[in-house]
Coordinates of C-alpha atoms and ligand atoms in Angstrom, one line a residue:
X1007 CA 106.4 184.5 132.7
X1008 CA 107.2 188.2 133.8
X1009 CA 109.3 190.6 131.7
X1010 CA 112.3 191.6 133.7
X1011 CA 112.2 195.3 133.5
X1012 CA 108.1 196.2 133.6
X1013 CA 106.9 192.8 135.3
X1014 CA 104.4 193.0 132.6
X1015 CA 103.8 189.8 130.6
X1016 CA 106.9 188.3 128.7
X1017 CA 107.1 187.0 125.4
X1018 CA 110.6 185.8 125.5
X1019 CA 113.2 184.2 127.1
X1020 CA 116.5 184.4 127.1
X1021 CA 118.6 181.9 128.7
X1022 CA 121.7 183.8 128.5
X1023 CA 120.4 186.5 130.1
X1024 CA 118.5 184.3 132.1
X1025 CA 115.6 186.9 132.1
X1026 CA 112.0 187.1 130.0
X1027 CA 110.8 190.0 128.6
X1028 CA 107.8 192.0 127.1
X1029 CA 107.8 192.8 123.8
X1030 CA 108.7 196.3 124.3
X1031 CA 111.7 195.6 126.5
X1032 CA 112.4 192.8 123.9
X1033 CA 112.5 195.2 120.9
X1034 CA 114.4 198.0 123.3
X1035 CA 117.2 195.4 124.3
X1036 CA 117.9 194.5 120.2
X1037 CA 118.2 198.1 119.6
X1038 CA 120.5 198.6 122.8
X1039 CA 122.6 195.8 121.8
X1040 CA 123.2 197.0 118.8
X1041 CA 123.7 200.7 119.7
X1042 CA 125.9 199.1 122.4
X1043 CA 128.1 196.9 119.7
X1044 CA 128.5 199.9 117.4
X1045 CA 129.7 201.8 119.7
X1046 CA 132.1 199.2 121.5
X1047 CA 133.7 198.7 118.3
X1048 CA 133.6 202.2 116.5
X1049 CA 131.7 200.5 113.7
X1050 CA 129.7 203.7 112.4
X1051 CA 129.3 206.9 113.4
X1052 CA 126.5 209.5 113.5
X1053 CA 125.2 210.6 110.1
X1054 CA 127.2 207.4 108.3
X1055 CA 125.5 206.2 104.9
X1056 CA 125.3 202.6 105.1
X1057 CA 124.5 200.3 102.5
X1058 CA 122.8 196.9 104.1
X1059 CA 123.8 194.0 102.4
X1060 CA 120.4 192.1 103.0
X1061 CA 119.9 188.9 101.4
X1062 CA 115.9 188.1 102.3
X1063 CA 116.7 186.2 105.4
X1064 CA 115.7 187.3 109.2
X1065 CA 119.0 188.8 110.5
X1066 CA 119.4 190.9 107.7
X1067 CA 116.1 192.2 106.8
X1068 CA 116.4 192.8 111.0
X1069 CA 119.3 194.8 110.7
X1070 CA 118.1 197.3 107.9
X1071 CA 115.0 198.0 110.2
X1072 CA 117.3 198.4 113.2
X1073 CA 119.7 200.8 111.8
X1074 CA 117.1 202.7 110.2
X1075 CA 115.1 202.6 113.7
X1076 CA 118.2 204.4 115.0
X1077 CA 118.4 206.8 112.7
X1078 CA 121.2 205.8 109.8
X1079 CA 120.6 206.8 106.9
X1080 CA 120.6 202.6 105.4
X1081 CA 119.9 201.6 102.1
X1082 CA 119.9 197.7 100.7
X1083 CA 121.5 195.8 98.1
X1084 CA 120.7 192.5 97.0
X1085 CA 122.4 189.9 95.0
X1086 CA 120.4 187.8 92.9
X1087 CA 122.6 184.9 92.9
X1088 CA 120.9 182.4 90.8
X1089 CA 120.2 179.2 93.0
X1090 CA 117.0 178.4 91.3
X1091 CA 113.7 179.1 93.2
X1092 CA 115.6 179.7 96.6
X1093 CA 117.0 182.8 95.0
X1094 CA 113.7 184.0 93.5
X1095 CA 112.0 183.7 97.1
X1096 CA 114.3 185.6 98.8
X1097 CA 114.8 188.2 96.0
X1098 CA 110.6 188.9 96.0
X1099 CA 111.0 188.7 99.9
X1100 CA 113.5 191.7 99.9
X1101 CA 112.2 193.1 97.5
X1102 CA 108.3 193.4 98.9
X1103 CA 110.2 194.7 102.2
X1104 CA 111.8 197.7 100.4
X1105 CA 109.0 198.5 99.0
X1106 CA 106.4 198.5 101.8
X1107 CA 108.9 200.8 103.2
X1108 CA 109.6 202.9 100.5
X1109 CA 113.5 202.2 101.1
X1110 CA 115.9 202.4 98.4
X1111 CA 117.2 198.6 97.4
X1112 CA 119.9 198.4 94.8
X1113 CA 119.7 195.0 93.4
X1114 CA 122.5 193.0 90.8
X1115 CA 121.6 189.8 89.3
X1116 CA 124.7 188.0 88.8
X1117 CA 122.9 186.5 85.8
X1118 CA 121.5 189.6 83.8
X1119 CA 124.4 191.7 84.7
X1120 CA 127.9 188.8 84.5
X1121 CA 126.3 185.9 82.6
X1122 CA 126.6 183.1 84.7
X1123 CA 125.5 182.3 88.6
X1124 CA 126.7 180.6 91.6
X1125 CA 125.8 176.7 90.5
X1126 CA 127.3 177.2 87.4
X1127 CA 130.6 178.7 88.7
X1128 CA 130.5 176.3 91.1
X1129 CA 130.3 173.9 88.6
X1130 CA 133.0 175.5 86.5
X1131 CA 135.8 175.9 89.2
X1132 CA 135.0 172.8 90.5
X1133 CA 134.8 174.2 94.1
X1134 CA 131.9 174.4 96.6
X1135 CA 129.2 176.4 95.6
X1136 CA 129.9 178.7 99.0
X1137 CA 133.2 179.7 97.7
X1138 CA 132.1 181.3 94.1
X1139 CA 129.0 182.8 96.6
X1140 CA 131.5 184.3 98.6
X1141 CA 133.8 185.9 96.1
X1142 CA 130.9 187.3 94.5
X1143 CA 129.0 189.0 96.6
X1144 CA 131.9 190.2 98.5
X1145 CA 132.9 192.2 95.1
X1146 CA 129.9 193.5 94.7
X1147 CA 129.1 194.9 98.3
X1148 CA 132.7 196.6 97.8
X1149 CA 132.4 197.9 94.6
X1150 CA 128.3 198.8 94.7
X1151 CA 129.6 200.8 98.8
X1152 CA 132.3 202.9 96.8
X1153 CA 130.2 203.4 93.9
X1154 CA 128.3 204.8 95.6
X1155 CA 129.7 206.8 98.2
X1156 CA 128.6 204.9 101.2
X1157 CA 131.2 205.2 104.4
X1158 CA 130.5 200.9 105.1
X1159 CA 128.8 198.0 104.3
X1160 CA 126.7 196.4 107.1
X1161 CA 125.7 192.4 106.9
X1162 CA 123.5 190.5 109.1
X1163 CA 126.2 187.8 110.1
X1164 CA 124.7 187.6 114.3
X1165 CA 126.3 185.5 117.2
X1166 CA 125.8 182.4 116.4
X1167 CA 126.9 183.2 112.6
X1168 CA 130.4 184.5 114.1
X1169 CA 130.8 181.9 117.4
X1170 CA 130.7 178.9 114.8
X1171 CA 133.4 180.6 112.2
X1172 CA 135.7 181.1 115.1
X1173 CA 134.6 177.7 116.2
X1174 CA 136.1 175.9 112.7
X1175 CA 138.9 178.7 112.6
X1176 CA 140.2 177.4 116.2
X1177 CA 139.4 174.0 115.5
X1178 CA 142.0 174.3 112.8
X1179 CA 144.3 177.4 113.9
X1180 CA 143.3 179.3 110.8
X1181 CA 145.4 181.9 112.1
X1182 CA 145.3 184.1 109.0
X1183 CA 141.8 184.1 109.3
X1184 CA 141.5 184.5 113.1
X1185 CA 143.9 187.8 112.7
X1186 CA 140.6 189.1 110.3
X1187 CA 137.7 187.7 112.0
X1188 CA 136.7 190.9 113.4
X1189 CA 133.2 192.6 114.0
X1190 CA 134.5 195.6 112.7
X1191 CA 137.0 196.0 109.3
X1192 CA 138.3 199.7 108.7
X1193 CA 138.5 201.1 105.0
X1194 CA 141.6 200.3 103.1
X1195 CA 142.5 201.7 99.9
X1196 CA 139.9 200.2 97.4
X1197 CA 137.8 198.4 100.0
X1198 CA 134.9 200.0 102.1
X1199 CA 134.5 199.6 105.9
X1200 CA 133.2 196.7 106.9
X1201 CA 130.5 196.1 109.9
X1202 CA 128.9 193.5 111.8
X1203 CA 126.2 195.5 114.2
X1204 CA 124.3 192.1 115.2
X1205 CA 127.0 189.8 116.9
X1206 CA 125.4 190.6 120.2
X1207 CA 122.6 188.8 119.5
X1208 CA 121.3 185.4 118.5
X1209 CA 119.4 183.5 115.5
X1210 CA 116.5 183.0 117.9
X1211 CA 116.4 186.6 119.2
X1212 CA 116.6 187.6 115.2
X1213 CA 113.8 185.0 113.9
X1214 CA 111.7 186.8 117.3
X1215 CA 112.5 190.5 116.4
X1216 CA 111.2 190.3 113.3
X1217 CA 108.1 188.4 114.1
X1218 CA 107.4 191.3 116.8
X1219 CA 108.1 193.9 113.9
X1220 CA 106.1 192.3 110.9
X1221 CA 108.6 191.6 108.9
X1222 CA 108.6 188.8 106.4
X1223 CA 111.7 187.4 106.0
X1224 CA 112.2 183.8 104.1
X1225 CA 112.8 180.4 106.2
X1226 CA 114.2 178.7 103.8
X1227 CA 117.9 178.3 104.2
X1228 CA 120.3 178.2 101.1
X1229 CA 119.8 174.7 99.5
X1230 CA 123.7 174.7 98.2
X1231 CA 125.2 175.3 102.1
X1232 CA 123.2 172.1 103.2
X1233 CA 125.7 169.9 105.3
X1234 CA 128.5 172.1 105.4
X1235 CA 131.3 172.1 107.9
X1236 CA 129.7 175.8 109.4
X1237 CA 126.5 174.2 110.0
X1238 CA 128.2 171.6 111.9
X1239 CA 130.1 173.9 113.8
X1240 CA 126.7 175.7 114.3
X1241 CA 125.0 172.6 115.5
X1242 CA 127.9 171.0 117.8
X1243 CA 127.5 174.8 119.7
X1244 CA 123.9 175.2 119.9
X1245 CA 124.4 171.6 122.1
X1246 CA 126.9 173.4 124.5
X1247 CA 124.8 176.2 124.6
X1248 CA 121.6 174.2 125.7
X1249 CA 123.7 172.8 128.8
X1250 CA 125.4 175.9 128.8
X1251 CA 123.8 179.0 128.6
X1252 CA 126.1 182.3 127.4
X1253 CA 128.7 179.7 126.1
X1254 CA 128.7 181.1 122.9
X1255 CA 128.8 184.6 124.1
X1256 CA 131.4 184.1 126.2
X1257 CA 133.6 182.4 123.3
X1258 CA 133.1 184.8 121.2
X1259 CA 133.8 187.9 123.5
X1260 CA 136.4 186.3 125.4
X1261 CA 138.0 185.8 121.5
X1262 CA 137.8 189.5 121.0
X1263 CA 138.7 190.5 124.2
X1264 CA 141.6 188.4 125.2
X1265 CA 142.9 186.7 122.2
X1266 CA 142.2 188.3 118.8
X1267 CA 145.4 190.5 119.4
X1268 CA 147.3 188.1 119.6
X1269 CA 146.7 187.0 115.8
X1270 CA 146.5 190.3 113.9
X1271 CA 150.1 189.7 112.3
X1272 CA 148.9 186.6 110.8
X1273 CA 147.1 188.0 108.8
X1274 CA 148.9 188.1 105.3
X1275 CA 149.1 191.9 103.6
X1276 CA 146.1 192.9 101.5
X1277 CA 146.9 193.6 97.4
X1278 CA 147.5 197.4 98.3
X1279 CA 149.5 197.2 101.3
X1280 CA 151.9 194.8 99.1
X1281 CA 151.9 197.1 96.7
X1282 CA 150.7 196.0 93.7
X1283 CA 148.7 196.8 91.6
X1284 CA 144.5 197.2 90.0
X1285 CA 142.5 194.7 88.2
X1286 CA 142.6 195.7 84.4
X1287 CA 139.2 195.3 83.8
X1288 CA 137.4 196.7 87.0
X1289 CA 139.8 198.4 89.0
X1290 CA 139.8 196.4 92.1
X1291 CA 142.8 196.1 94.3
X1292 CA 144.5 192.8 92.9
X1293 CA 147.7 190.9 92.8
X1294 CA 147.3 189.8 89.7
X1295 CA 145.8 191.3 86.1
X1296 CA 142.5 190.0 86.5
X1297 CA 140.9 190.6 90.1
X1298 CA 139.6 187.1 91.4
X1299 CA 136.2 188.4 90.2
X1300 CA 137.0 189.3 87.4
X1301 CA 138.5 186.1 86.4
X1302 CA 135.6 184.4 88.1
X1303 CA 133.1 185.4 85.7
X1304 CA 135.7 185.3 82.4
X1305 CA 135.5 181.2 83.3
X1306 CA 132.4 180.8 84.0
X1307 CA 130.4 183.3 81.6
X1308 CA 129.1 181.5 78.5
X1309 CA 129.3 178.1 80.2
X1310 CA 126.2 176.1 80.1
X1311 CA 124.0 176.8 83.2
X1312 CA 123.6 173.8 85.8
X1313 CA 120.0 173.6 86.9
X1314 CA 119.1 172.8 90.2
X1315 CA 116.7 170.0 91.5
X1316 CA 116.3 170.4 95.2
X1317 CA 118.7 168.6 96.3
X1318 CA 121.0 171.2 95.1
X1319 CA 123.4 171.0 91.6
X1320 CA 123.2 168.6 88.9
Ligands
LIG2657 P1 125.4 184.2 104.7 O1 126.8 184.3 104.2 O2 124.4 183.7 103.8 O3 125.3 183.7 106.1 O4 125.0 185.7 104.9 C1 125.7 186.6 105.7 C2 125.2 188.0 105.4 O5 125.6 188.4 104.1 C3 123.7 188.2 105.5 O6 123.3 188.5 106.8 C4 123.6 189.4 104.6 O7 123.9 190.6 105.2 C5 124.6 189.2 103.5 N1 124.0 188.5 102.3 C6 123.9 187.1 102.1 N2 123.4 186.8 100.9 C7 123.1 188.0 100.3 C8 122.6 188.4 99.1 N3 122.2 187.5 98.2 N4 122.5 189.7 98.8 C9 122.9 190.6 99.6 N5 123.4 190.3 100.8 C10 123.5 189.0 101.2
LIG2658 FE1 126.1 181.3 98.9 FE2 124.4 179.4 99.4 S1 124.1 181.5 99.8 S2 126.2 179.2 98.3
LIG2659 ZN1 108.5 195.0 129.9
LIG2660 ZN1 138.3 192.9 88.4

């Protein structure tokens, strides 16, 4: 096996491509993809501060070493979300990272900083755990970016991540949420820009990157997302994509290219362009008095916490 570029020999793959590579040409095509994606779709600009939402996995911790590699100024934030030992081994793991680095990692337990965690307001609102995960950390990478003065937040959601959302989106012509399912989402009043630098690339060329770089990222997926629709979706598309190679690529591209237009007035007005008004207690954009964080944690602080077993809540 032959890397495409030097003829030296390859370490990789890649079937979409349908080239190998050397691990130098490997680590140069990640950081052209990238370069290439920000750039396509305006997501930051030279000199940007960018706060890395990175959550111990590969394509995050991958992403923080990326943008730093080309030269942003990126610091990290981690949410301790409280799913028993999964949290605390990809908390340590993001946190050793930072440190061998010496780059700066804000981090906000939901626990010692709002009283409850995601199993227990899952529990509480008597929704899927991914849905009070969501909410949350959403909040916080908005509020902890303006805090803070950075000009977006960055997270590590890659190709496959973005072809399978747009997969159960069309599946059920989620327009609304087609209209916002873009790699890029510009400031609004109260929210930060939002970017997506790694939907170029794919889980295996992540998982590889940071193998090549030394990084040590956790395995371990979240215990609570196990069997969910999205890793379904995920699944059904890595098939088409073995018989198939660039299949997912090409859905999601095409998506942005030829059909994402299409949807942007489905998507319904955010709290400030319907003008109305702040959250009383944290200042958020919100249509009602209490932001959906805000009220998140007023039901679920104080309530009794649900320990996890590993099959996920009791
Ligand atoms: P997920 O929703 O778990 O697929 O994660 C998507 C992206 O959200 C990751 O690539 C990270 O950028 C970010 N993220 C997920 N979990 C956390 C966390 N606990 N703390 C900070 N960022 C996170
Ligand atoms: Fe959010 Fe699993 S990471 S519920
Ligand atoms: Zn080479
Ligand atoms: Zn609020």
């Amino acid at each position: 096996m032959k890397c495409r570029v030097c003829r030296g020999p390859a370490v990789i793959d890649i079937r979409r491509h349908n080239a190998n590579f050397c691990v130098d040409h490997f680590l140069r095509l990640c950081r052209d993809q990238v370069t290439k994606a920000i750039a396509e779709f305006s997501m930051l600009e030279r000199g940007d501060r960018v706060l890395v939402a990175v959550s111990g996995g590969k394509d995050s911790l991958a992403l923080w070493d990326l943008l730093r590699e080309l030269g942003y100024e990126a610091d990290g934030l981690y949410i301790g979300l409280g799913i028993g030992g999964y949290s605390d081994r990809s908390g340590e793991a993001v946190k050793a990272f930072a440190q061998e680095r010496g780059w700066p990692l804000q981090v906000i337990d939901l626990r010692d900083e709002f009283d409850y965690d995601v199993p227990t307001a899952a529990k509480v609102t008597k929704r899927v755990p991914c849905s009070a995960c969501g909410l949350s950390k959403r909040h916080l990478f908005d509020k902890a970016a303006l805090d803070g003065g950075y000009d977006a937040v960055a997270t590590g959601h890659n190709l496959d991540d973005e072809a399978a959302v747009l997969f159960g989106n069309t599946l059920r012509w989620q327009t609304e949420y087609l209209a916002r399912q873009m790699p890029v989402l510009p400031a609004r009043h109260g929210f930060p820009r939002k970017v997506k630098p790694l939907v170029s690339l794919g889980e295996r060329e992540m998982a590889a990157y940071c193998v090549l770089r030394g990084i040590d990222y956790i395995v371990e997926e979240c215990p609570m997302a196990a069997g969910n629709k999205h890793l379904g979706y995920k699944e059904a598309l890595n098939e088409i994509e073995a018989r198939s190679p660039g299949s997912k690529h090409a859905f999601y591209f095409g998506f942005l290219a030829r059909a994402a237009e299409r949807f942007r007035d489905a998507a319904p007005d955010g709290p400030e362009e319907s003008g109305l008004g702040l959250c009383t207690r944290c200042g958020a954009p919100s249509t009602n008095e209490l932001c959906a964080f805000c009220h998140l944690v007023e039901r679920s602080a104080g309530a009794e916490p649900v320990v996890l077993t590993t099959k996920g809540a009791r």
